[in-house]
Amino acid sequence: MTAQDHRRDLAGWESAGLLYEVADGVAWLRMNRPDRANAMDHYPTGGGPDGMGLRDALLEAIHDATEDKGVKAAVITGSGSTFSAGADLRQAGGALEIPAERRRPATVARDDGMLYGWYRLFESIWRSETPFIAAVNGPAVGGGCQLALACDLIYASENATFWEIFARIGLPLEGGAAWLLTRSLSLPLAKEMALLGEPLSARQAEEWRLINRCLPADELEAFVSDVAQRLVNIGPPGRGPAASIASRDLSARIGHIKGQLNAAWEQSMWQTFRDEAALLNVPPGEPPPSPPDA
């Protein structure tokens, strides 16, 4: 068994509520718990092997899509009418993943948040050099909202909403929301979204520039598939000074550019220039192999 076979447990992920497929260089991660609005459960009481939940399967699949050289782009979407309702608050055993017998009462919530918290989904996408596209087919609530907003490109159905529900259920912002919202929106708009705790329509999210585009529901997946293929097959321009450059696989360079932009959010100007200079010494990609002799 190869390392990839060991990690890509398709049957296990499916039993945990995640469908995973790679086609034409694109990995499709489809949350598939429509009876629970694609709410994300976790170890040890999920439906997958050894109690794996949807959140755990997503983390493994994101790792796989990052590691697999055959994957040039990835799409996260949901089955049914909801993208994701966020955490499965009705999961047996409650929200904490630390086993009950190992919990320290005074610090258990903080310990669990740092070891197993929702930020791991955000960070796994953020640090990956595979471009991730969110195809938000319906409401994205709480942790589901953060999962969508963590992606590099965000396209939403006109039926979608983005809901930072935490204030209404007595919780602080989770999953990196405070960090992300204040960088994606003006501070007053970030506060309006978080303090009022009201769903933001996909059309409004597009007007606020929180997402790339709002689309008719029946056009969403086809549009996202086309964008993914443009990332997979990106090449030299058809005209201009660079038009004569030989075709080659530029997906690694797309990953470098994603990393540059994400790092720039966290760095000084000087650091971004140092990264740029370092990447200039990295080959942008290899030419495609010549066809074998007939």
GROMACS .gro file of C-alpha atoms in nm:
model
  294
    1MET     CA    1   0.000   0.000   0.000
    2THR     CA    2   0.137   0.338  -0.098
    3ALA     CA    3   0.125   0.645   0.125
    4GLN     CA    4  -0.142   0.790  -0.104
    5ASP     CA    5  -0.354   0.474  -0.079
    6HIS     CA    6  -0.321   0.487   0.297
    7ARG     CA    7  -0.447   0.844   0.317
    8ARG     CA    8  -0.711   0.831   0.044
    9ASP     CA    9  -0.973   0.626   0.226
   10LEU     CA   10  -1.263   0.690  -0.010
   11ALA     CA   11  -1.496   0.440   0.154
   12GLY     CA   12  -1.412   0.568   0.500
   13TRP     CA   13  -1.462   0.929   0.398
   14GLU     CA   14  -1.793   0.842   0.234
   15SER     CA   15  -1.921   0.673   0.552
   16ALA     CA   16  -1.816   0.986   0.742
   17GLY     CA   17  -2.019   1.201   0.502
   18LEU     CA   18  -1.771   1.315   0.236
   19LEU     CA   19  -1.767   1.219  -0.132
   20TYR     CA   20  -1.426   1.261  -0.296
   21GLU     CA   21  -1.350   1.236  -0.665
   22VAL     CA   22  -1.062   1.347  -0.886
   23ALA     CA   23  -1.144   1.413  -1.251
   24ASP     CA   24  -0.944   1.603  -1.513
   25GLY     CA   25  -0.701   1.738  -1.255
   26VAL     CA   26  -0.973   1.866  -1.018
   27ALA     CA   27  -1.055   1.717  -0.678
   28TRP     CA   28  -1.422   1.747  -0.581
   29LEU     CA   29  -1.493   1.738  -0.207
   30ARG     CA   30  -1.870   1.708  -0.163
   31MET     CA   31  -2.011   1.716   0.189
   32ASN     CA   32  -2.283   1.454   0.193
   33ARG     CA   33  -2.491   1.465   0.511
   34PRO     CA   34  -2.799   1.634   0.364
   35ASP     CA   35  -3.023   1.496   0.640
   36ARG     CA   36  -2.811   1.700   0.888
   37ALA     CA   37  -2.767   2.002   0.657
   38ASN     CA   38  -2.406   1.886   0.605
   39ALA     CA   39  -2.325   1.967   0.967
   40MET     CA   40  -1.971   1.863   1.051
   41ASP     CA   41  -1.923   1.607   1.326
   42HIS     CA   42  -1.590   1.466   1.445
   43TYR     CA   43  -1.409   1.192   1.634
   44PRO     CA   44  -1.497   0.985   1.829
   45THR     CA   45  -1.868   0.959   1.744
   46GLY     CA   46  -1.880   1.023   1.369
   47GLY     CA   47  -2.013   0.771   1.121
   48GLY     CA   48  -1.678   0.679   0.966
   49PRO     CA   49  -1.403   0.434   1.066
   50ASP     CA   50  -1.316   0.449   1.435
   51GLY     CA   51  -1.563   0.733   1.482
   52MET     CA   52  -1.431   0.958   1.202
   53GLY     CA   53  -1.663   1.250   1.134
   54LEU     CA   54  -1.715   1.481   0.840
   55ARG     CA   55  -1.473   1.739   0.977
   56ASP     CA   56  -1.201   1.475   1.005
   57ALA     CA   57  -1.268   1.344   0.655
   58LEU     CA   58  -1.243   1.697   0.517
   59LEU     CA   59  -0.906   1.748   0.683
   60GLU     CA   60  -0.773   1.424   0.534
   61ALA     CA   61  -0.914   1.502   0.188
   62ILE     CA   62  -0.767   1.854   0.190
   63HIS     CA   63  -0.431   1.696   0.275
   64ASP     CA   64  -0.475   1.451  -0.013
   65ALA     CA   65  -0.566   1.723  -0.262
   66THR     CA   66  -0.257   1.916  -0.152
   67GLU     CA   67  -0.020   1.620  -0.173
   68ASP     CA   68  -0.144   1.457  -0.495
   69LYS     CA   69   0.057   1.589  -0.791
   70GLY     CA   70  -0.235   1.496  -1.018
   71VAL     CA   71  -0.461   1.749  -0.847
   72LYS     CA   72  -0.421   2.101  -0.986
   73ALA     CA   73  -0.733   2.255  -0.825
   74ALA     CA   74  -0.998   2.151  -0.573
   75VAL     CA   75  -1.367   2.231  -0.521
   76ILE     CA   76  -1.561   2.212  -0.194
   77THR     CA   77  -1.940   2.198  -0.213
   78GLY     CA   78  -2.240   2.040  -0.042
   79SER     CA   79  -2.510   1.789  -0.128
   80GLY     CA   80  -2.872   1.891  -0.103
   81SER     CA   81  -2.994   2.243  -0.038
   82THR     CA   82  -2.731   2.346   0.222
   83PHE     CA   83  -2.357   2.406   0.190
   84SER     CA   84  -2.298   2.336   0.559
   85ALA     CA   85  -2.469   2.416   0.887
   86GLY     CA   86  -2.130   2.423   1.060
   87ALA     CA   87  -2.069   2.220   1.374
   88ASP     CA   88  -2.303   1.932   1.445
   89LEU     CA   89  -2.433   2.057   1.779
   90ARG     CA   90  -2.640   1.740   1.824
   91GLN     CA   91  -2.344   1.506   1.794
   92ALA     CA   92  -2.328   1.237   2.061
   93GLY     CA   93  -2.068   1.331   2.319
   94GLY     CA   94  -2.094   1.703   2.253
   95ALA     CA   95  -1.864   1.952   2.084
   96LEU     CA   96  -1.535   1.851   2.248
   97GLU     CA   97  -1.302   1.601   2.086
   98ILE     CA   98  -1.072   1.540   2.384
   99PRO     CA   99  -1.186   1.212   2.547
  100ALA     CA  100  -1.386   1.272   2.864
  101GLU     CA  101  -1.136   1.090   3.085
  102ARG     CA  102  -0.852   1.317   2.968
  103ARG     CA  103  -1.023   1.654   3.011
  104ARG     CA  104  -0.896   1.917   3.255
  105PRO     CA  105  -1.213   2.100   3.365
  106ALA     CA  106  -1.053   2.442   3.408
  107THR     CA  107  -0.895   2.452   3.061
  108VAL     CA  108  -1.073   2.184   2.855
  109ALA     CA  109  -1.245   2.424   2.614
  110ARG     CA  110  -0.920   2.606   2.538
  111ASP     CA  111  -0.722   2.281   2.517
  112ASP     CA  112  -0.976   2.133   2.276
  113GLY     CA  113  -0.987   2.448   2.066
  114MET     CA  114  -0.609   2.463   2.027
  115LEU     CA  115  -0.563   2.091   1.960
  116TYR     CA  116  -0.874   2.010   1.756
  117GLY     CA  117  -1.039   2.344   1.679
  118TRP     CA  118  -1.213   2.458   1.364
  119TYR     CA  119  -0.920   2.676   1.267
  120ARG     CA  120  -0.752   2.359   1.134
  121LEU     CA  121  -0.988   2.353   0.834
  122PHE     CA  122  -0.913   2.718   0.758
  123GLU     CA  123  -0.538   2.672   0.799
  124SER     CA  124  -0.520   2.351   0.594
  125ILE     CA  125  -0.673   2.533   0.295
  126TRP     CA  126  -0.479   2.855   0.361
  127ARG     CA  127  -0.140   2.680   0.376
  128SER     CA  128  -0.209   2.447   0.084
  129GLU     CA  129  -0.062   2.555  -0.249
  130THR     CA  130  -0.349   2.387  -0.430
  131PRO     CA  131  -0.612   2.649  -0.521
  132PHE     CA  132  -0.943   2.571  -0.351
  133ILE     CA  133  -1.277   2.689  -0.489
  134ALA     CA  134  -1.593   2.706  -0.279
  135ALA     CA  135  -1.912   2.625  -0.470
  136VAL     CA  136  -2.160   2.747  -0.210
  137ASN     CA  137  -2.486   2.582  -0.308
  138GLY     CA  138  -2.693   2.697  -0.010
  139PRO     CA  139  -2.667   2.838   0.343
  140ALA     CA  140  -2.315   2.841   0.492
  141VAL     CA  141  -2.359   2.877   0.867
  142GLY     CA  142  -2.102   2.920   1.146
  143GLY     CA  143  -1.812   2.686   1.078
  144GLY     CA  144  -1.963   2.623   0.734
  145CYS     CA  145  -1.934   2.994   0.659
  146GLN     CA  146  -1.567   2.989   0.758
  147LEU     CA  147  -1.507   2.680   0.544
  148ALA     CA  148  -1.643   2.864   0.240
  149LEU     CA  149  -1.460   3.190   0.311
  150ALA     CA  150  -1.132   3.004   0.366
  151CYS     CA  151  -1.127   2.905   0.000
  152ASP     CA  152  -0.929   3.100  -0.257
  153LEU     CA  153  -1.219   3.162  -0.495
  154ILE     CA  154  -1.579   3.173  -0.372
  155TYR     CA  155  -1.878   3.133  -0.601
  156ALA     CA  156  -2.226   3.109  -0.458
  157SER     CA  157  -2.573   3.016  -0.571
  158GLU     CA  158  -2.839   3.283  -0.548
  159ASN     CA  159  -2.991   3.051  -0.284
  160ALA     CA  160  -2.683   3.075  -0.062
  161THR     CA  161  -2.641   3.279   0.254
  162PHE     CA  162  -2.338   3.347   0.473
  163TRP     CA  163  -2.429   3.342   0.840
  164GLU     CA  164  -2.200   3.425   1.133
  165ILE     CA  165  -2.454   3.290   1.378
  166PHE     CA  166  -2.233   3.283   1.688
  167ALA     CA  167  -2.373   3.588   1.873
  168ARG     CA  168  -2.721   3.435   1.857
  169ILE     CA  169  -2.612   3.111   2.025
  170GLY     CA  170  -2.394   3.271   2.292
  171LEU     CA  171  -2.055   3.187   2.141
  172PRO     CA  172  -1.754   3.394   2.037
  173LEU     CA  173  -1.659   3.398   1.670
  174GLU     CA  174  -1.501   3.065   1.580
  175GLY     CA  175  -1.299   2.909   1.304
  176GLY     CA  176  -1.088   3.216   1.228
  177ALA     CA  177  -1.388   3.441   1.159
  178ALA     CA  178  -1.255   3.746   1.343
  179TRP     CA  179  -0.925   3.733   1.155
  180LEU     CA  180  -1.084   3.665   0.818
  181LEU     CA  181  -1.378   3.907   0.827
  182THR     CA  182  -1.164   4.204   0.927
  183ARG     CA  183  -0.936   4.139   0.631
  184SER     CA  184  -1.211   4.069   0.378
  185LEU     CA  185  -1.447   4.352   0.473
  186SER     CA  186  -1.429   4.702   0.615
  187LEU     CA  187  -1.444   4.695   0.994
  188PRO     CA  188  -1.801   4.836   1.010
  189LEU     CA  189  -1.928   4.569   0.767
  190ALA     CA  190  -1.742   4.295   0.954
  191LYS     CA  191  -1.908   4.414   1.275
  192GLU     CA  192  -2.250   4.432   1.111
  193MET     CA  193  -2.217   4.073   0.996
  194ALA     CA  194  -2.081   3.940   1.326
  195LEU     CA  195  -2.266   4.147   1.589
  196LEU     CA  196  -2.615   4.127   1.439
  197GLY     CA  197  -2.576   3.759   1.354
  198GLU     CA  198  -2.807   3.782   1.054
  199PRO     CA  199  -2.772   3.583   0.731
  200LEU     CA  200  -2.604   3.771   0.449
  201SER     CA  201  -2.747   3.685   0.109
  202ALA     CA  202  -2.511   3.575  -0.167
  203ARG     CA  203  -2.614   3.881  -0.370
  204GLN     CA  204  -2.523   4.111  -0.079
  205ALA     CA  205  -2.200   3.918  -0.021
  206GLU     CA  206  -2.109   3.984  -0.385
  207GLU     CA  207  -2.184   4.356  -0.343
  208TRP     CA  208  -1.969   4.364  -0.029
  209ARG     CA  209  -1.690   4.190  -0.225
  210LEU     CA  210  -1.687   3.906   0.028
  211ILE     CA  211  -1.724   3.651  -0.254
  212ASN     CA  212  -1.626   3.646  -0.620
  213ARG     CA  213  -1.969   3.602  -0.777
  214CYS     CA  214  -2.335   3.513  -0.715
  215LEU     CA  215  -2.482   3.285  -0.982
  216PRO     CA  216  -2.816   3.127  -1.071
  217ALA     CA  217  -2.844   2.798  -0.883
  218ASP     CA  218  -2.859   2.585  -1.196
  219GLU     CA  219  -2.538   2.741  -1.333
  220LEU     CA  220  -2.317   2.716  -1.024
  221GLU     CA  221  -2.141   2.382  -1.071
  222ALA     CA  222  -2.085   2.423  -1.444
  223PHE     CA  223  -1.936   2.769  -1.387
  224VAL     CA  224  -1.710   2.645  -1.106
  225SER     CA  225  -1.600   2.346  -1.316
  226ASP     CA  226  -1.501   2.585  -1.595
  227VAL     CA  227  -1.300   2.804  -1.354
  228ALA     CA  228  -1.126   2.494  -1.215
  229GLN     CA  229  -1.031   2.380  -1.565
  230ARG     CA  230  -0.889   2.723  -1.642
  231LEU     CA  231  -0.661   2.682  -1.339
  232VAL     CA  232  -0.566   2.328  -1.443
  233ASN     CA  233  -0.486   2.422  -1.802
  234ILE     CA  234  -0.339   2.768  -1.758
  235GLY     CA  235  -0.068   2.844  -2.012
  236PRO     CA  236   0.104   3.120  -2.205
  237PRO     CA  237  -0.112   3.399  -2.349
  238GLY     CA  238  -0.233   3.358  -2.705
  239ARG     CA  239  -0.073   3.681  -2.818
  240GLY     CA  240   0.182   3.939  -2.711
  241PRO     CA  241   0.552   3.907  -2.621
  242ALA     CA  242   0.500   3.586  -2.418
  243ALA     CA  243   0.288   3.407  -2.679
  244SER     CA  244   0.578   3.204  -2.815
  245ILE     CA  245   0.672   3.051  -2.478
  246ALA     CA  246   0.653   2.671  -2.492
  247SER     CA  247   0.356   2.516  -2.317
  248ARG     CA  248   0.432   2.363  -1.977
  249ASP     CA  249   0.263   2.268  -1.653
  250LEU     CA  250   0.230   2.595  -1.460
  251SER     CA  251   0.022   2.458  -1.171
  252ALA     CA  252   0.315   2.478  -0.930
  253ARG     CA  253   0.355   2.846  -1.013
  254ILE     CA  254  -0.016   2.900  -0.946
  255GLY     CA  255   0.049   2.751  -0.603
  256HIS     CA  256   0.344   2.983  -0.550
  257ILE     CA  257   0.131   3.285  -0.637
  258LYS     CA  258  -0.145   3.174  -0.399
  259GLY     CA  259   0.118   3.137  -0.127
  260GLN     CA  260   0.259   3.481  -0.203
  261LEU     CA  261  -0.081   3.649  -0.175
  262ASN     CA  262  -0.174   3.467   0.146
  263ALA     CA  263   0.164   3.542   0.301
  264ALA     CA  264   0.135   3.909   0.206
  265TRP     CA  265  -0.170   3.934   0.431
  266GLU     CA  266   0.055   3.834   0.722
  267GLN     CA  267   0.387   3.995   0.627
  268SER     CA  268   0.558   4.328   0.582
  269MET     CA  269   0.625   4.468   0.234
  270TRP     CA  270   0.993   4.374   0.273
  271GLN     CA  271   0.909   4.011   0.343
  272THR     CA  272   0.689   3.991   0.033
  273PHE     CA  273   0.977   4.116  -0.182
  274ARG     CA  274   1.209   3.857  -0.030
  275ASP     CA  275   0.959   3.581  -0.112
  276GLU     CA  276   0.928   3.714  -0.466
  277ALA     CA  277   1.306   3.710  -0.515
  278ALA     CA  278   1.333   3.356  -0.377
  279LEU     CA  279   1.059   3.225  -0.608
  280LEU     CA  280   1.230   3.373  -0.913
  281ASN     CA  281   1.496   3.104  -0.861
  282VAL     CA  282   1.236   2.825  -0.868
  283PRO     CA  283   1.154   2.685  -1.215
  284PRO     CA  284   0.792   2.766  -1.303
  285GLY     CA  285   0.712   2.422  -1.443
  286GLU     CA  286   0.822   2.142  -1.667
  287PRO     CA  287   0.729   2.109  -2.033
  288PRO     CA  288   0.482   1.829  -2.103
  289PRO     CA  289   0.645   1.497  -2.191
  290SER     CA  290   0.690   1.417  -2.557
  291PRO     CA  291   0.451   1.151  -2.688
  292PRO     CA  292   0.607   0.804  -2.718
  293ASP     CA  293   0.719   0.691  -3.059
  294ALA     CA  294   0.453   0.501  -3.247
   0.00000   0.00000   0.00000
